[in-house]
PDB file of C-alpha atoms in Angstrom:
ATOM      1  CA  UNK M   1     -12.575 -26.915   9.304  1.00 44.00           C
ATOM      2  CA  UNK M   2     -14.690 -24.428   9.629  1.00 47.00           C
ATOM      3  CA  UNK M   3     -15.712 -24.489   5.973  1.00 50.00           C
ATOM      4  CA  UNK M   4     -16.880 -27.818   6.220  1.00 49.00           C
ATOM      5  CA  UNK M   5     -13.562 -29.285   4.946  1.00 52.00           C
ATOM      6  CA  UNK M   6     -10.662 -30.923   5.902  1.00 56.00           C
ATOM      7  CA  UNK M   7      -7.601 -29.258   5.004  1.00 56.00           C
ATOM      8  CA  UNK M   8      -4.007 -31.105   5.218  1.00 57.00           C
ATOM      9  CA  UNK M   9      -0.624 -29.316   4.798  1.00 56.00           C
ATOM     10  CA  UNK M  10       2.223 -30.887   3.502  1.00 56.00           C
ATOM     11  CA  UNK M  11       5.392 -29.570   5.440  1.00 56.00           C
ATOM     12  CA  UNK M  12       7.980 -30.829   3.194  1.00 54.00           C
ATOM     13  CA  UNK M  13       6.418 -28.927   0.085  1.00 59.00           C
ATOM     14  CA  UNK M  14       4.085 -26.318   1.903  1.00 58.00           C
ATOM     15  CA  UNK M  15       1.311 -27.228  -0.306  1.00 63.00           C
ATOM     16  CA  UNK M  16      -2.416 -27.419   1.118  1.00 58.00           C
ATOM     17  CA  UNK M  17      -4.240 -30.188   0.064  1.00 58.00           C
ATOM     18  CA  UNK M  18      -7.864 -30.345   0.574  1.00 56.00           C
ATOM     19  CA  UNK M  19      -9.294 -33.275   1.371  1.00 52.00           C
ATOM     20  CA  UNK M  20     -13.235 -34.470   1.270  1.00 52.00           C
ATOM     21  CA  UNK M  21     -16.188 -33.005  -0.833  1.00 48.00           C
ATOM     22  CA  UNK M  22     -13.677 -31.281  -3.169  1.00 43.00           C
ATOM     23  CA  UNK M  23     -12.198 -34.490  -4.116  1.00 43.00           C
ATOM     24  CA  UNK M  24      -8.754 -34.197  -3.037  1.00 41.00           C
ATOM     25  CA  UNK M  25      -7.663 -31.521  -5.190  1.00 44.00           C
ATOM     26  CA  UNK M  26      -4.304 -29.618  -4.067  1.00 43.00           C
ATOM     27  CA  UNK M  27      -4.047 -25.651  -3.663  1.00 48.00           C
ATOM     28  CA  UNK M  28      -0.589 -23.949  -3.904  1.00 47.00           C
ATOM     29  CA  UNK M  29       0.074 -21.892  -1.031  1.00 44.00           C
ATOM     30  CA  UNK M  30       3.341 -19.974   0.699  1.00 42.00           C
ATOM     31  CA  UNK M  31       1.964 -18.710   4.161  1.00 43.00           C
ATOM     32  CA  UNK M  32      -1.908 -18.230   4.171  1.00 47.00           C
ATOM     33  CA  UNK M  33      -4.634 -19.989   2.562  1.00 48.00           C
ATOM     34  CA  UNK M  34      -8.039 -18.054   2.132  1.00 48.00           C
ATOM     35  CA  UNK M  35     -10.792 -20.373   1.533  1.00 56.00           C
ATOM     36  CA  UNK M  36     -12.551 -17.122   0.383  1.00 61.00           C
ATOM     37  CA  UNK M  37     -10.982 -14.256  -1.313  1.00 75.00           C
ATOM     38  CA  UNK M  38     -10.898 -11.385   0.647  1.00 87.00           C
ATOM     39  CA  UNK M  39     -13.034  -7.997  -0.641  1.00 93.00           C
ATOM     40  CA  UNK M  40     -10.199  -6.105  -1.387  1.00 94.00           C
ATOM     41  CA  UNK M  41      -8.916  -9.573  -3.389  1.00 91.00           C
ATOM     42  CA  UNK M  42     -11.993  -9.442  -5.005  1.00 91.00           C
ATOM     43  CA  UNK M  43     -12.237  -5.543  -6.312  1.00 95.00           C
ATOM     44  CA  UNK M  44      -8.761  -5.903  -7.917  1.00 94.00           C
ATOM     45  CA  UNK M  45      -9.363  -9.060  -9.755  1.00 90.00           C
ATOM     46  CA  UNK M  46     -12.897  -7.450 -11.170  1.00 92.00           C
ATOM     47  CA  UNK M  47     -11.299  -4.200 -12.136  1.00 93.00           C
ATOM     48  CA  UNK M  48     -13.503  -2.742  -9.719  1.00 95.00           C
ATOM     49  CA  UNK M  49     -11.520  -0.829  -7.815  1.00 95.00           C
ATOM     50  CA  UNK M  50     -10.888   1.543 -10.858  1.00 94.00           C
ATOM     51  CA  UNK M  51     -13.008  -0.203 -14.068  1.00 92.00           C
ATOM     52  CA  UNK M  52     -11.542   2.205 -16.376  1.00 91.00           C
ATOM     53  CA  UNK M  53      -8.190   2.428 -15.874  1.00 93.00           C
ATOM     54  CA  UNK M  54      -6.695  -1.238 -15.083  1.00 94.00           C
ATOM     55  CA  UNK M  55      -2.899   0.507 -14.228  1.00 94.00           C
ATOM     56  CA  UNK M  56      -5.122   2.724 -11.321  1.00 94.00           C
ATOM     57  CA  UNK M  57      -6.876  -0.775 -10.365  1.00 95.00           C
ATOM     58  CA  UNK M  58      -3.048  -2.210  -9.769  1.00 95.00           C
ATOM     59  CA  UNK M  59      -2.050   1.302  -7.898  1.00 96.00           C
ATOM     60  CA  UNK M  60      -5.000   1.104  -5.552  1.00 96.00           C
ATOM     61  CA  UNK M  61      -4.973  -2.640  -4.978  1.00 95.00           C
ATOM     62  CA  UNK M  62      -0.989  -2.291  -4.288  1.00 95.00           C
ATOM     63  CA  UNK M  63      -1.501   0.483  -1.652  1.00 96.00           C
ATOM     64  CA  UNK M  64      -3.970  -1.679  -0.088  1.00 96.00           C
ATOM     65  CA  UNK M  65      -2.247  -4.881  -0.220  1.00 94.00           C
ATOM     66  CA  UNK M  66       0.541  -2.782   1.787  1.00 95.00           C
ATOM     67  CA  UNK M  67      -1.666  -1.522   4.152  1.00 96.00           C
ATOM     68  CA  UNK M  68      -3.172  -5.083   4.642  1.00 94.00           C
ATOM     69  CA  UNK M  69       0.856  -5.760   5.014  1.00 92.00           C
ATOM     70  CA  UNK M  70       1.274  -3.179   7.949  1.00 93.00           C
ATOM     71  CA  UNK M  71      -1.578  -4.624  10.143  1.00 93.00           C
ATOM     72  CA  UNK M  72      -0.870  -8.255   9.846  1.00 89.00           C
ATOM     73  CA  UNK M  73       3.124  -7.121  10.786  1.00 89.00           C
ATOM     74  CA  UNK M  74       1.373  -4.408  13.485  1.00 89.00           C
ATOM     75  CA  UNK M  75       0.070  -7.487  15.377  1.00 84.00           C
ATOM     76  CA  UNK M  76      -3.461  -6.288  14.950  1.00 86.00           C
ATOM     77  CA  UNK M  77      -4.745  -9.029  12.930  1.00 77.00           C
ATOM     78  CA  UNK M  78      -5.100 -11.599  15.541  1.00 68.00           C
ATOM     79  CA  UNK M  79      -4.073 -14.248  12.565  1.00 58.00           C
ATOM     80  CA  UNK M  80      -0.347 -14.878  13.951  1.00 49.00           C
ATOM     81  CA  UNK M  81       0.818 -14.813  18.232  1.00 45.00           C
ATOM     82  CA  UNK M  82       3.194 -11.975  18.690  1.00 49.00           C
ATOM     83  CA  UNK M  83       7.232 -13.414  18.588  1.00 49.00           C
ATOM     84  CA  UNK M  84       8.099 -12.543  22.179  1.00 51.00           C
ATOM     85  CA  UNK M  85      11.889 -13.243  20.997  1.00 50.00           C
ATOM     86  CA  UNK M  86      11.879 -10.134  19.496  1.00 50.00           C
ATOM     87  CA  UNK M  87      13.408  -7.160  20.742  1.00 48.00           C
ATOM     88  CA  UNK M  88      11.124  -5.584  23.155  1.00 48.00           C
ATOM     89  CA  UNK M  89      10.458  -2.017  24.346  1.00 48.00           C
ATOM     90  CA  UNK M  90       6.586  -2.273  25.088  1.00 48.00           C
ATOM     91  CA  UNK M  91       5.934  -0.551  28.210  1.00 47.00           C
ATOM     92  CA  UNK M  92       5.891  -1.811  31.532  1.00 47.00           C
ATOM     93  CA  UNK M  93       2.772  -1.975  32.075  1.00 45.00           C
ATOM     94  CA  UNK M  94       1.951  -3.606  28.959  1.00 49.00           C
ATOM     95  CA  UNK M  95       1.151  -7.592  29.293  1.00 51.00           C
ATOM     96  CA  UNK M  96       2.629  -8.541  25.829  1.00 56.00           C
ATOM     97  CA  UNK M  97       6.298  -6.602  24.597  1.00 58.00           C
ATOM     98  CA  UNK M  98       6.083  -4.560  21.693  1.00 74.00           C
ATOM     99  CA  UNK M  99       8.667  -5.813  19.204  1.00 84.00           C
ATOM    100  CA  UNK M 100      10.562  -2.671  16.540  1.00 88.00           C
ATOM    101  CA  UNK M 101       8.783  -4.676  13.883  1.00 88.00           C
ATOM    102  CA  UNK M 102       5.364  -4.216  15.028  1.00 89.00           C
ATOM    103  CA  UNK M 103       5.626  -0.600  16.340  1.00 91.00           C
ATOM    104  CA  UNK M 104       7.320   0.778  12.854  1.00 92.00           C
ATOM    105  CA  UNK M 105       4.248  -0.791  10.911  1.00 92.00           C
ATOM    106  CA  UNK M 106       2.038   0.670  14.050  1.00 93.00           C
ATOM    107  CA  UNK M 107       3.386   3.826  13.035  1.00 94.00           C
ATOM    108  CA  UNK M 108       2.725   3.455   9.435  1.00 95.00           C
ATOM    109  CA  UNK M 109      -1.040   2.461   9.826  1.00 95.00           C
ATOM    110  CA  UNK M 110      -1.213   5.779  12.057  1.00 96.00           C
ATOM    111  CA  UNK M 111       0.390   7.948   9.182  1.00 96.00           C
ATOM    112  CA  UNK M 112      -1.977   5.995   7.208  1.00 96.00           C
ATOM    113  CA  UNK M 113      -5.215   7.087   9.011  1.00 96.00           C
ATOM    114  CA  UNK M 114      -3.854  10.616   9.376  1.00 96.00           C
ATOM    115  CA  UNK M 115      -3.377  10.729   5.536  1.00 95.00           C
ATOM    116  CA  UNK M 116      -7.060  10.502   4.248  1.00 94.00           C
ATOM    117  CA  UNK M 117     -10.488  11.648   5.185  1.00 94.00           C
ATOM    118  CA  UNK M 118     -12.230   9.661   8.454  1.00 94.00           C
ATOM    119  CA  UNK M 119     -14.468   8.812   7.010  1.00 93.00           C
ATOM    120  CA  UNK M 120     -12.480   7.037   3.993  1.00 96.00           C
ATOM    121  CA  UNK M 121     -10.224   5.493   7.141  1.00 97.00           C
ATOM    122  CA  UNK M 122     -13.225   3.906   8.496  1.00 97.00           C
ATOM    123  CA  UNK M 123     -13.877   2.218   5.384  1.00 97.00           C
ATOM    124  CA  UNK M 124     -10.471   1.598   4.549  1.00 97.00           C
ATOM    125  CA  UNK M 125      -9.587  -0.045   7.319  1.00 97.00           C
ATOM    126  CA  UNK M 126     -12.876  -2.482   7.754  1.00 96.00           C
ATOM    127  CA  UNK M 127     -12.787  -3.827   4.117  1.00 97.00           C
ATOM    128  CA  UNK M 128      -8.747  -4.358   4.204  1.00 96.00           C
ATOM    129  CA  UNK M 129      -7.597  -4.568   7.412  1.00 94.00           C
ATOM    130  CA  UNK M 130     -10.567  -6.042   8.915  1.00 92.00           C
ATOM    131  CA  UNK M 131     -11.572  -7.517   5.763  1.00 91.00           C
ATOM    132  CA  UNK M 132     -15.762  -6.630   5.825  1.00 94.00           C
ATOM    133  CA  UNK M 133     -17.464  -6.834   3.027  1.00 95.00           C
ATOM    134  CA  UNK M 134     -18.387  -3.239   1.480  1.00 96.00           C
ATOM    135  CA  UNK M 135     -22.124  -3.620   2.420  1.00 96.00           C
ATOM    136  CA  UNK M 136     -21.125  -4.582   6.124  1.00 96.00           C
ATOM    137  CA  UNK M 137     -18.441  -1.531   5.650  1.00 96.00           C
ATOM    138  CA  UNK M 138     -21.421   0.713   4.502  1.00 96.00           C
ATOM    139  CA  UNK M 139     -23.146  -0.201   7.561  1.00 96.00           C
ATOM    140  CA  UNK M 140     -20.959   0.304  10.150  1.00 95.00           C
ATOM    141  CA  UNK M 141     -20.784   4.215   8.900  1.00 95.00           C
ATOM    142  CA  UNK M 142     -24.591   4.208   8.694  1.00 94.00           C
ATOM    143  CA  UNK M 143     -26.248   3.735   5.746  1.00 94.00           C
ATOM    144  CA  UNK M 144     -28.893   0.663   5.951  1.00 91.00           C
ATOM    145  CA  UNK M 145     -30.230  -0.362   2.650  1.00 95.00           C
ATOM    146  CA  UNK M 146     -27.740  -3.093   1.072  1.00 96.00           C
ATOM    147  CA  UNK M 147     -27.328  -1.041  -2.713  1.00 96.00           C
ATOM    148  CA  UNK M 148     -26.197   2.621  -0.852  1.00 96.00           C
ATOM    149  CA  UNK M 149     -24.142   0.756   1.462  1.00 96.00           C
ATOM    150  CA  UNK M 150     -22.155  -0.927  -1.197  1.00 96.00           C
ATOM    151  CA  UNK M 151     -22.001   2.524  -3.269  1.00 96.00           C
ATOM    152  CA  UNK M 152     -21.157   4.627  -0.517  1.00 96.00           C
ATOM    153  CA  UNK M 153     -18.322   2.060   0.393  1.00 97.00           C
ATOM    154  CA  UNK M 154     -16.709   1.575  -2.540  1.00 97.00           C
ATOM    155  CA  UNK M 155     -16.638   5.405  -3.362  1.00 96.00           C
ATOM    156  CA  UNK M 156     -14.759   5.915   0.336  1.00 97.00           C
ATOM    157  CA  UNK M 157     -12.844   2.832  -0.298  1.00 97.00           C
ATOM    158  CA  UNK M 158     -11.347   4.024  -3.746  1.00 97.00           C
ATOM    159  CA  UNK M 159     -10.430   7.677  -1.832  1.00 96.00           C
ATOM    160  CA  UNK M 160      -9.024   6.257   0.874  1.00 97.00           C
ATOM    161  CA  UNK M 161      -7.045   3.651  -1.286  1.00 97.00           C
ATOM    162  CA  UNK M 162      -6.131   6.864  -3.843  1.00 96.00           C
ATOM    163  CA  UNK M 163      -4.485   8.818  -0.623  1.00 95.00           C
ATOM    164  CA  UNK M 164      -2.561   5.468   0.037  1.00 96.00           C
ATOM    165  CA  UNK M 165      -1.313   5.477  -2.773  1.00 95.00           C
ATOM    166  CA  UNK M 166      -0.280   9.069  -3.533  1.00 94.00           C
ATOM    167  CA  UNK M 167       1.418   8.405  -0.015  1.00 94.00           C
ATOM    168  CA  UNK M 168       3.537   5.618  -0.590  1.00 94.00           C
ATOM    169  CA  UNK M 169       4.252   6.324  -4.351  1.00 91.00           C
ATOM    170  CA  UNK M 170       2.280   4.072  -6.124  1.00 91.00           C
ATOM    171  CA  UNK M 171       0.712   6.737  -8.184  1.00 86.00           C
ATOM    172  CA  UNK M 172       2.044  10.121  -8.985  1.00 80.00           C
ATOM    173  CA  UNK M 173      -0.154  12.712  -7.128  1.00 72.00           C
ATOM    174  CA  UNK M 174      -2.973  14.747  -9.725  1.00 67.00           C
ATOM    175  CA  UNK M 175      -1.944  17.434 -11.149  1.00 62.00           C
ATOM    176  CA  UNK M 176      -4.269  20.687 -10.272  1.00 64.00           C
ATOM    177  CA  UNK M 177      -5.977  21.673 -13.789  1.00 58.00           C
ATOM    178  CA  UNK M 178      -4.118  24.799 -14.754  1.00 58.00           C
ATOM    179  CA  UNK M 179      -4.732  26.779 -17.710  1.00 59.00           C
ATOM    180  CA  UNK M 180      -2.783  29.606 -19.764  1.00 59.00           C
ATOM    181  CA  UNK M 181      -2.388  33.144 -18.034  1.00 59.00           C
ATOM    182  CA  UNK M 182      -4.820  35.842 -20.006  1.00 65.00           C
ATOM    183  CA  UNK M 183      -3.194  38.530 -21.477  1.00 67.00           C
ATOM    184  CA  UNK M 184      -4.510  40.814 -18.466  1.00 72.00           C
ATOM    185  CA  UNK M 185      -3.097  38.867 -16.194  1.00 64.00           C
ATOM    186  CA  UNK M 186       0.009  38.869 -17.394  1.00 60.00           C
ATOM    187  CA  UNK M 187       0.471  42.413 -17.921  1.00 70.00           C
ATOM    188  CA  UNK M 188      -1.381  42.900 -14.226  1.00 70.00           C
ATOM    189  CA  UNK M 189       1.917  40.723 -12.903  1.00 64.00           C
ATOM    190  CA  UNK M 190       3.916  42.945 -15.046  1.00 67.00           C
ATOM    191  CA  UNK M 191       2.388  46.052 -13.835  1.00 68.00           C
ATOM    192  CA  UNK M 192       2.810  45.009  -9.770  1.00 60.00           C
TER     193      UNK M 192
END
């Protein structure tokens, strides 16, 4: 509605059909319909996330896509009401119960944060989590012209999104560069 269209949902099918200035044409959809892709969305289906290596692209998008996943199930998202039939175990003087669903993936988005740079988390979590664009992302850590915002962003964003994925196994963690013993090195190891 907010996009200027009307949107109708079939509940038989779960199909979205939009209806007014784009004609009536129908959009497949499970759960959520974006009427905009989001930036993380966006990075993966450019290749921009890593441009020359499209299996790295997949790896980082994947680790992101999760930690997109661990929000939305935190509660943090503010997309979906919190299902108070859930097993509880928030504390008293919490207003809304903590269900073991959202406090596992609370967990993981702290392990998350604790497993990269701050300054990578702050950027990682406003482009996927909070969904920002990279230049708003670039802002928000202080750099004001549009071009080094975007730059700056996109470098923390691909570090962050690396650590992710190191953490959770998407990609096998780098190898430190290691080259052959000399020969007086050797015999020095011999020797002690």
């Amino acid at each position: 509605m907010q996009a200027g269209l009307a949107v109708a949902l079939q509940l038989g099918t779960g199909r979205v059909q939009i209806i007014g200035a784009a004609g009536g044409r129908t959009v497949g959809a499970d759960l959520v319909v974006r009427i905009s892709q989001a930036t993380l969305d966006r990075l993966h289906a450019r290749d921009r996330l890593d441009e020359g290596d499209p299996e790295h692209n997949r790896q980082l998008y994947e680790a992101g896509n999760k930690l997109r996943d661990h929000h939305y199930l935190a509660g943090l998202s503010g997309f979906a009401a919190n299902d108070l039939n859930g097993s509880g175990g928030g504390a008293p003087s919490s207003r809304t119960p903590i269900t073991e669903t959202m406090e596992r993936n609370r967990r993981a988005l702290r392990i998350a944060e604790k497993a990269m740079d701050r300054g990578d988390w702050a950027v990682v979590r406003d482009v996927v989590c909070l969904e920002q664009t990279l230049v708003e992302a670039g802002r928000s850590i202080g750099y004001g012209k549009e071009e080094v915002a975007s730059a700056v962003a996109l470098d923390r964003l691909r570090r962050g999104l690396a650590a992710l994925a190191e953490l959770w196994g998407f990609s096998p963690p780098p190898r430190p560069f290691t080259s052959a013993p000399s020969v007086d090195a050797v015999e020095t190891a011999r020797a002690a």
